[in-house]
Short mmCIF file of C-alpha atoms and ligand atoms in Angstrom, two decimals:
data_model
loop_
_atom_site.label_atom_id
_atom_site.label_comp_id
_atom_site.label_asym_id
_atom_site.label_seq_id
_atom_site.Cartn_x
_atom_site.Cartn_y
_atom_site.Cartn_z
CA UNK A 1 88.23 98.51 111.53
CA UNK A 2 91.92 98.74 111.76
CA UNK A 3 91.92 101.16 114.71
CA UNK A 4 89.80 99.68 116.53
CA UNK A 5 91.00 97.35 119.28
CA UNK A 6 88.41 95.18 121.55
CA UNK A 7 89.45 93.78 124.65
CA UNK A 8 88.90 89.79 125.07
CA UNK A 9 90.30 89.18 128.33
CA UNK A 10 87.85 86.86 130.40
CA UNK A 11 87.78 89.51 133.71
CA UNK A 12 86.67 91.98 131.41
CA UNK A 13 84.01 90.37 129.82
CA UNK A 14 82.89 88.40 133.32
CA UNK A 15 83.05 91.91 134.83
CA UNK A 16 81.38 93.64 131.72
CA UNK A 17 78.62 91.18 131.82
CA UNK A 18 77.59 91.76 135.44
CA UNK A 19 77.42 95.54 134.42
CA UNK A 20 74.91 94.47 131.85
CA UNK A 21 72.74 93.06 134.23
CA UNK A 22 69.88 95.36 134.99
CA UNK A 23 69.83 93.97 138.70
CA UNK A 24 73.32 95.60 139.51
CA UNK A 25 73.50 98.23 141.65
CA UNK A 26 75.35 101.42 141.54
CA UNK A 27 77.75 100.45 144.64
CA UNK A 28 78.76 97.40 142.10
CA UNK A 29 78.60 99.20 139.10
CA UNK A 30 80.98 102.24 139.70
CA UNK A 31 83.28 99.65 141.58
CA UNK A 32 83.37 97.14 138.26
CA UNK A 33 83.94 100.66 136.00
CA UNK A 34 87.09 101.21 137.70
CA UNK A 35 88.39 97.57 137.48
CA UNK A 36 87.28 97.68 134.07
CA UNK A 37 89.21 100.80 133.62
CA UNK A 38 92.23 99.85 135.25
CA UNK A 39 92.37 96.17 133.05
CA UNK A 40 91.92 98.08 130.15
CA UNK A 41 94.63 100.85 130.53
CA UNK A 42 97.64 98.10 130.91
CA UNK A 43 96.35 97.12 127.13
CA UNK A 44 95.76 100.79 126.03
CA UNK A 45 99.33 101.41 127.16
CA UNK A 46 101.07 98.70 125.60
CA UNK A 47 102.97 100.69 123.12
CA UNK A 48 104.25 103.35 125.10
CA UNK A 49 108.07 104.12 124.53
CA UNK A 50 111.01 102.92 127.03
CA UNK A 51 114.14 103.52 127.63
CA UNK A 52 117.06 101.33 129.19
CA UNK A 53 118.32 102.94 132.48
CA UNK A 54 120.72 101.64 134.89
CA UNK A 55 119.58 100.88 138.22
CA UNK A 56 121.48 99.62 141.13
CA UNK A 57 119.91 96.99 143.30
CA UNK A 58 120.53 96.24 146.75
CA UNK A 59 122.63 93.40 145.09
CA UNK A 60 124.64 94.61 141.72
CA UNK A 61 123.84 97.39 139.04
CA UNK A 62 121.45 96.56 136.19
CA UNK A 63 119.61 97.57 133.08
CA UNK A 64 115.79 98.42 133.18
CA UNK A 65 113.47 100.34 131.59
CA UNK A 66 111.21 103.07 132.24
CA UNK A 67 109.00 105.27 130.53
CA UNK A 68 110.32 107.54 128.03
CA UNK A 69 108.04 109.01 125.83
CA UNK A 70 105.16 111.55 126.10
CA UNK A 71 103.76 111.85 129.72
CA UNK A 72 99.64 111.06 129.75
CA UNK A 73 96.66 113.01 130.35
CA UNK A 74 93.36 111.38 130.90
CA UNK A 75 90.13 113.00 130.12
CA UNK A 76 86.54 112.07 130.95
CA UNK A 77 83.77 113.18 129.10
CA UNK A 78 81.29 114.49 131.64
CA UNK A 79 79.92 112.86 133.58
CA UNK A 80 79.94 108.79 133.01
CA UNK A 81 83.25 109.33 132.04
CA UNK A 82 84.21 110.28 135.72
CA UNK A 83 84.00 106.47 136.73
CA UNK A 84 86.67 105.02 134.27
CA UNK A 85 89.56 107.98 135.95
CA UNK A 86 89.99 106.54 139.20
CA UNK A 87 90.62 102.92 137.51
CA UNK A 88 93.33 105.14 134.97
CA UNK A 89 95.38 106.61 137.56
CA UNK A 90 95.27 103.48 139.74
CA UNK A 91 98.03 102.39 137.15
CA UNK A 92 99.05 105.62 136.16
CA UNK A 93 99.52 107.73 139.21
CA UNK A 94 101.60 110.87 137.94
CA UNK A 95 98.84 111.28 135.26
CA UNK A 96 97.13 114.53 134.71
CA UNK A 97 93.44 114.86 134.46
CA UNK A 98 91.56 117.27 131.94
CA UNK A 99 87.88 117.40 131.76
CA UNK A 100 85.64 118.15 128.80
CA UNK A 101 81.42 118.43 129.41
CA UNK A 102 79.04 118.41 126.73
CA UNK A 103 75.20 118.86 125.69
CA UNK A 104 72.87 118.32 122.89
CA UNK A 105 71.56 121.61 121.93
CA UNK A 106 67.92 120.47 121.77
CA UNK A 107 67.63 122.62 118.44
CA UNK A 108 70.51 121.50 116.42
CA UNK A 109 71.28 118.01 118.41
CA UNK A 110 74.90 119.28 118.22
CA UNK A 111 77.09 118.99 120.67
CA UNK A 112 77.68 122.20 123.08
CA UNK A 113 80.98 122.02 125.00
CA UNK A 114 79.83 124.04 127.93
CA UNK A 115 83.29 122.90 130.09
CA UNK A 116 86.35 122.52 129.34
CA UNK A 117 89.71 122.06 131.37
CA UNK A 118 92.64 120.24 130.26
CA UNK A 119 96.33 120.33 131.71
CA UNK A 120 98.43 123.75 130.89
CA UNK A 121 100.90 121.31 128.68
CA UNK A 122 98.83 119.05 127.83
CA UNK A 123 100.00 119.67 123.99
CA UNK A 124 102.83 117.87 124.64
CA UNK A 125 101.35 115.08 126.19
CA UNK A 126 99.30 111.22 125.49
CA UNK A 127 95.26 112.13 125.92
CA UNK A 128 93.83 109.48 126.76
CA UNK A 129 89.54 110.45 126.36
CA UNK A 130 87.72 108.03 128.66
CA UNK A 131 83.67 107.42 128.52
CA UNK A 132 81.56 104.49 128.57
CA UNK A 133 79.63 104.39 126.41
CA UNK A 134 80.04 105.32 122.34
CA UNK A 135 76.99 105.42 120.77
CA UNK A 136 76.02 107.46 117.82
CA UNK A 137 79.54 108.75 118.75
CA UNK A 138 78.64 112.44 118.44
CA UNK A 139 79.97 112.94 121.94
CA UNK A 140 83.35 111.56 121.48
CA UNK A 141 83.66 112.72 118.16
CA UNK A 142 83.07 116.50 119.12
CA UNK A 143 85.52 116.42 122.19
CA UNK A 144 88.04 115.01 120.46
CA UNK A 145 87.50 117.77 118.25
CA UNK A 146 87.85 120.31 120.94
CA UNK A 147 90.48 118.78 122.45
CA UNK A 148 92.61 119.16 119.01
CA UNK A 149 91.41 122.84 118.70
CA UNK A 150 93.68 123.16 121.76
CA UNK A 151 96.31 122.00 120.07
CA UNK A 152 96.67 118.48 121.38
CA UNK A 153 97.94 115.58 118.70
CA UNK A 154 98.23 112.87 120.47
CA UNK A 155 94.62 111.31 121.22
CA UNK A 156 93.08 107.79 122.20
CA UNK A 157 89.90 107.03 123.18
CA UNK A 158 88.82 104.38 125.85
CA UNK A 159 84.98 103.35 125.95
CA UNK A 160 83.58 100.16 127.68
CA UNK A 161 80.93 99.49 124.73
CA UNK A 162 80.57 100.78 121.64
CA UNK A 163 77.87 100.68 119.26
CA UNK A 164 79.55 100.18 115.68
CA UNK A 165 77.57 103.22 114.44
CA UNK A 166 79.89 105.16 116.89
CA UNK A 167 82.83 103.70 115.92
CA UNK A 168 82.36 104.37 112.53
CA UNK A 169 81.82 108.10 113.42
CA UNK A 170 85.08 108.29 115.17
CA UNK A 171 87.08 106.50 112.09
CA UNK A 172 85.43 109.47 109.72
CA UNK A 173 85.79 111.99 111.77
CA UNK A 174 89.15 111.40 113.69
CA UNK A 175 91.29 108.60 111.49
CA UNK A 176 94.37 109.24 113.87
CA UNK A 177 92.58 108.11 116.56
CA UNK A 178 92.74 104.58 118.08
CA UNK A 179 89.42 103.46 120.15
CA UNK A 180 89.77 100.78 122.94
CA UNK A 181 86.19 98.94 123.68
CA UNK A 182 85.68 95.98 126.09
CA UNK A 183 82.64 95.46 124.18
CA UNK A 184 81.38 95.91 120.55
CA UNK A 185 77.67 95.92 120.35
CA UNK A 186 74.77 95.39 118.28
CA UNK A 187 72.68 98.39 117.39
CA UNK A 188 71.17 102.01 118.30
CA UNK A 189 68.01 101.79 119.06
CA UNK A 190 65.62 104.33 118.15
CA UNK A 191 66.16 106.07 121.20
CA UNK A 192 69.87 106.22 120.59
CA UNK A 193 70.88 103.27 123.14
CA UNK A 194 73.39 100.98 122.80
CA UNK A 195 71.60 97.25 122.30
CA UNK A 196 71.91 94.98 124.52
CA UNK A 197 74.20 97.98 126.11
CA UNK A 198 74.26 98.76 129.94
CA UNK A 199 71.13 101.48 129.60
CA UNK A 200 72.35 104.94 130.64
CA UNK A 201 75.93 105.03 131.86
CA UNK A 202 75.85 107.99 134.01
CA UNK A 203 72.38 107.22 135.65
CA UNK A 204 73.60 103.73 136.62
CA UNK A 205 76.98 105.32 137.86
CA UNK A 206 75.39 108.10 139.84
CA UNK A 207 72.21 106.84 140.83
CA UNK A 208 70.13 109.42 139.22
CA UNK A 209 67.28 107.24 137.93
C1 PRP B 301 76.36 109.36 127.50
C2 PRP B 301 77.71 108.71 127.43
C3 PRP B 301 78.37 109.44 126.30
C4 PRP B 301 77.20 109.72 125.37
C5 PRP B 301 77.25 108.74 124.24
O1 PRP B 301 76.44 110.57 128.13
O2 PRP B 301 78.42 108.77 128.65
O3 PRP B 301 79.02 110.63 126.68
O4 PRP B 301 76.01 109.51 126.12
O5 PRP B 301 76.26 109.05 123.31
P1 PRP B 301 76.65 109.49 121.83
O6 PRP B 301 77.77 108.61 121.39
O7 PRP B 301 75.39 109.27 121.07
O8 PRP B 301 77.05 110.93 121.87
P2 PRP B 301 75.13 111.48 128.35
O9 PRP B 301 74.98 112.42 127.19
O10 PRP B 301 73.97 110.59 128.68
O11 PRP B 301 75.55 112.36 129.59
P3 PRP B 301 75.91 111.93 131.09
O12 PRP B 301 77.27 111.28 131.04
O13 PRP B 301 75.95 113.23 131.79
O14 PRP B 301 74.86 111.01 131.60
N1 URA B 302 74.42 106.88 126.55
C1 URA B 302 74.27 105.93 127.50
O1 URA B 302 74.49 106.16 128.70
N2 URA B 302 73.87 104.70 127.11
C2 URA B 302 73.62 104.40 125.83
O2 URA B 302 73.27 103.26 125.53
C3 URA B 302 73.78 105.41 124.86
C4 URA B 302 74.18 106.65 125.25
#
C-alpha cells in the first residue's frame, strides 16, 4: 500500500474519534471536518515545490522560499465532500474550487456524474479530490476518472476514513494517485458502510437524518 499515506497525529485521531461517536452532533461534526481537513492538508502538501526568493525585511535582505510549482485546485465530491473545503482553503487561500456530483444508477449501481465544474485551467494545476468517506471506492474512483477525461494529470485524493476495500479500488483503478486517510478501517458491511466508520457522512454533516 505504497500510496497510501495515513495520518497518525494525536489531534487527528482525538478529533476523528469524537466524530465516531454516534452522540455528536452536526454543529460539532462539520466544525471537527474542517479541523480535520485543515491538519491534514499541511501533510498532503508536504512535497510541494519551492523556490528561493529574496525578500527584504524591515531589517536586511534575505533568502526564502515560496511556492513554485503547480497552483492547487480542490474538489469535493458532492455533497460530504463540501465539509473538508473550508478546512483546505483555510491553509490554502488562493486555491480554486471544482466540484464533481455523483449517483448510483439504481440499475447498473454505476456511478452517474450528473455535475461537474472544475476551474477553466485546472489542467495545469494540483487536484486535490476531497470526501470523507472511501468505501467500496466506486465514488472516488469514477470522479477521478472524470476529472482525467478533462484532461487533468495531477490528482490526490483526501478522505477521513477509508475502508481498505476502497483503497484497493483506487490503487487498481488510478495507480498515479496518492490517497491521504486519517483513518484506515475495518470492513464494508453488507450495506456498504464503513465499520466501525462514522455512519453516513453527508447525513451527519447536513443533518438530513
Ligand atoms: C458517500 C461518501 C462518498 C461515498 C462513498 O456519499 O461521501 O462519496 O458515499 O461510498 P463509495 O466509496 O462506496 O462510493 P453518498 O453517496 O452517501 O452521497 P452524499 O455525500 O450526497 O451523502
Ligand atoms: N458513505 C458514508 O457516508 N458512510 C459510509 O460508511 C459509507 C459510504
Amino acid at each position: 500500500m505504497s500510496n497510501l499515506v495515513v495520518f497518525d497525529h494525536p489531534l487527528i485521531q482525538h478529533k476523528l474519534s469524537i466524530m465516531r461517536d454516534k452522540n455528536t452532533g452536526v454543529k460539532e461534526f462539520r466544525e471537527l471536518l474542517e479541523e480535520i481537513a485543515m491538519l491534514m492538508i499541511y501533510e498532503v502538501t508536504r512535497d510541494l515545490e519551492t523556490e528561493e526568493v529574496e525578500i527584504e525585511t524591515p531589517i536586511c535582505k534575505c533568502t526564502g522560499r515560496k511556492l513554485s510549482g503547480r497552483k492547487l485546485a480542490v474538489v469535493p465530491i458532492l455533497r460530504a465532500g463540501l465539509g473538508m473545503v473550508d478546512g483546505v482553503l483555510n491553509m490554502i487561500p488562493a486555491a480554486k474550487v471544482g466540484h464533481i456530483g455523483l449517483y448510483r444508477d439504481p440499475e447498473t449501481l454505476e456511478p452517474v456524474e450528473y455535475y461537474c465544474k472544475l476551474p477553466a485551467d485546472s489542467t495545469e494545476r494540483e487536484i486535490i479530490v476531497v470526501d470523507p468517506m472511501l468505501a467500496t471506492g466506486g465514488s472516488a474512483s469514477a470522479a477521478i476518472r472524470f476529472i482525467k477525461q478533462r484532461g487533468c494529470t495531477h490528482i490526490r485524493l483526501v478522505d477521513l476514513i477509508a475502508a481498505p476495500e476502497g483503497v484497493k479500488r483506487i490503487q487498481e483503478d488510478h495507480p498515479d494517485v496518492n490517497i491521504f486517510v486519517a483513518g484506515l478501517d475495518d470492513h464494508l458491511n453488507e450495506h456498504g458502510y464503513i465499520v466501525p466508520g462514522l455512519g453516513d457522512a453527508g447525513d451527519r454533516l447536513f443533518g438530513t437524518k
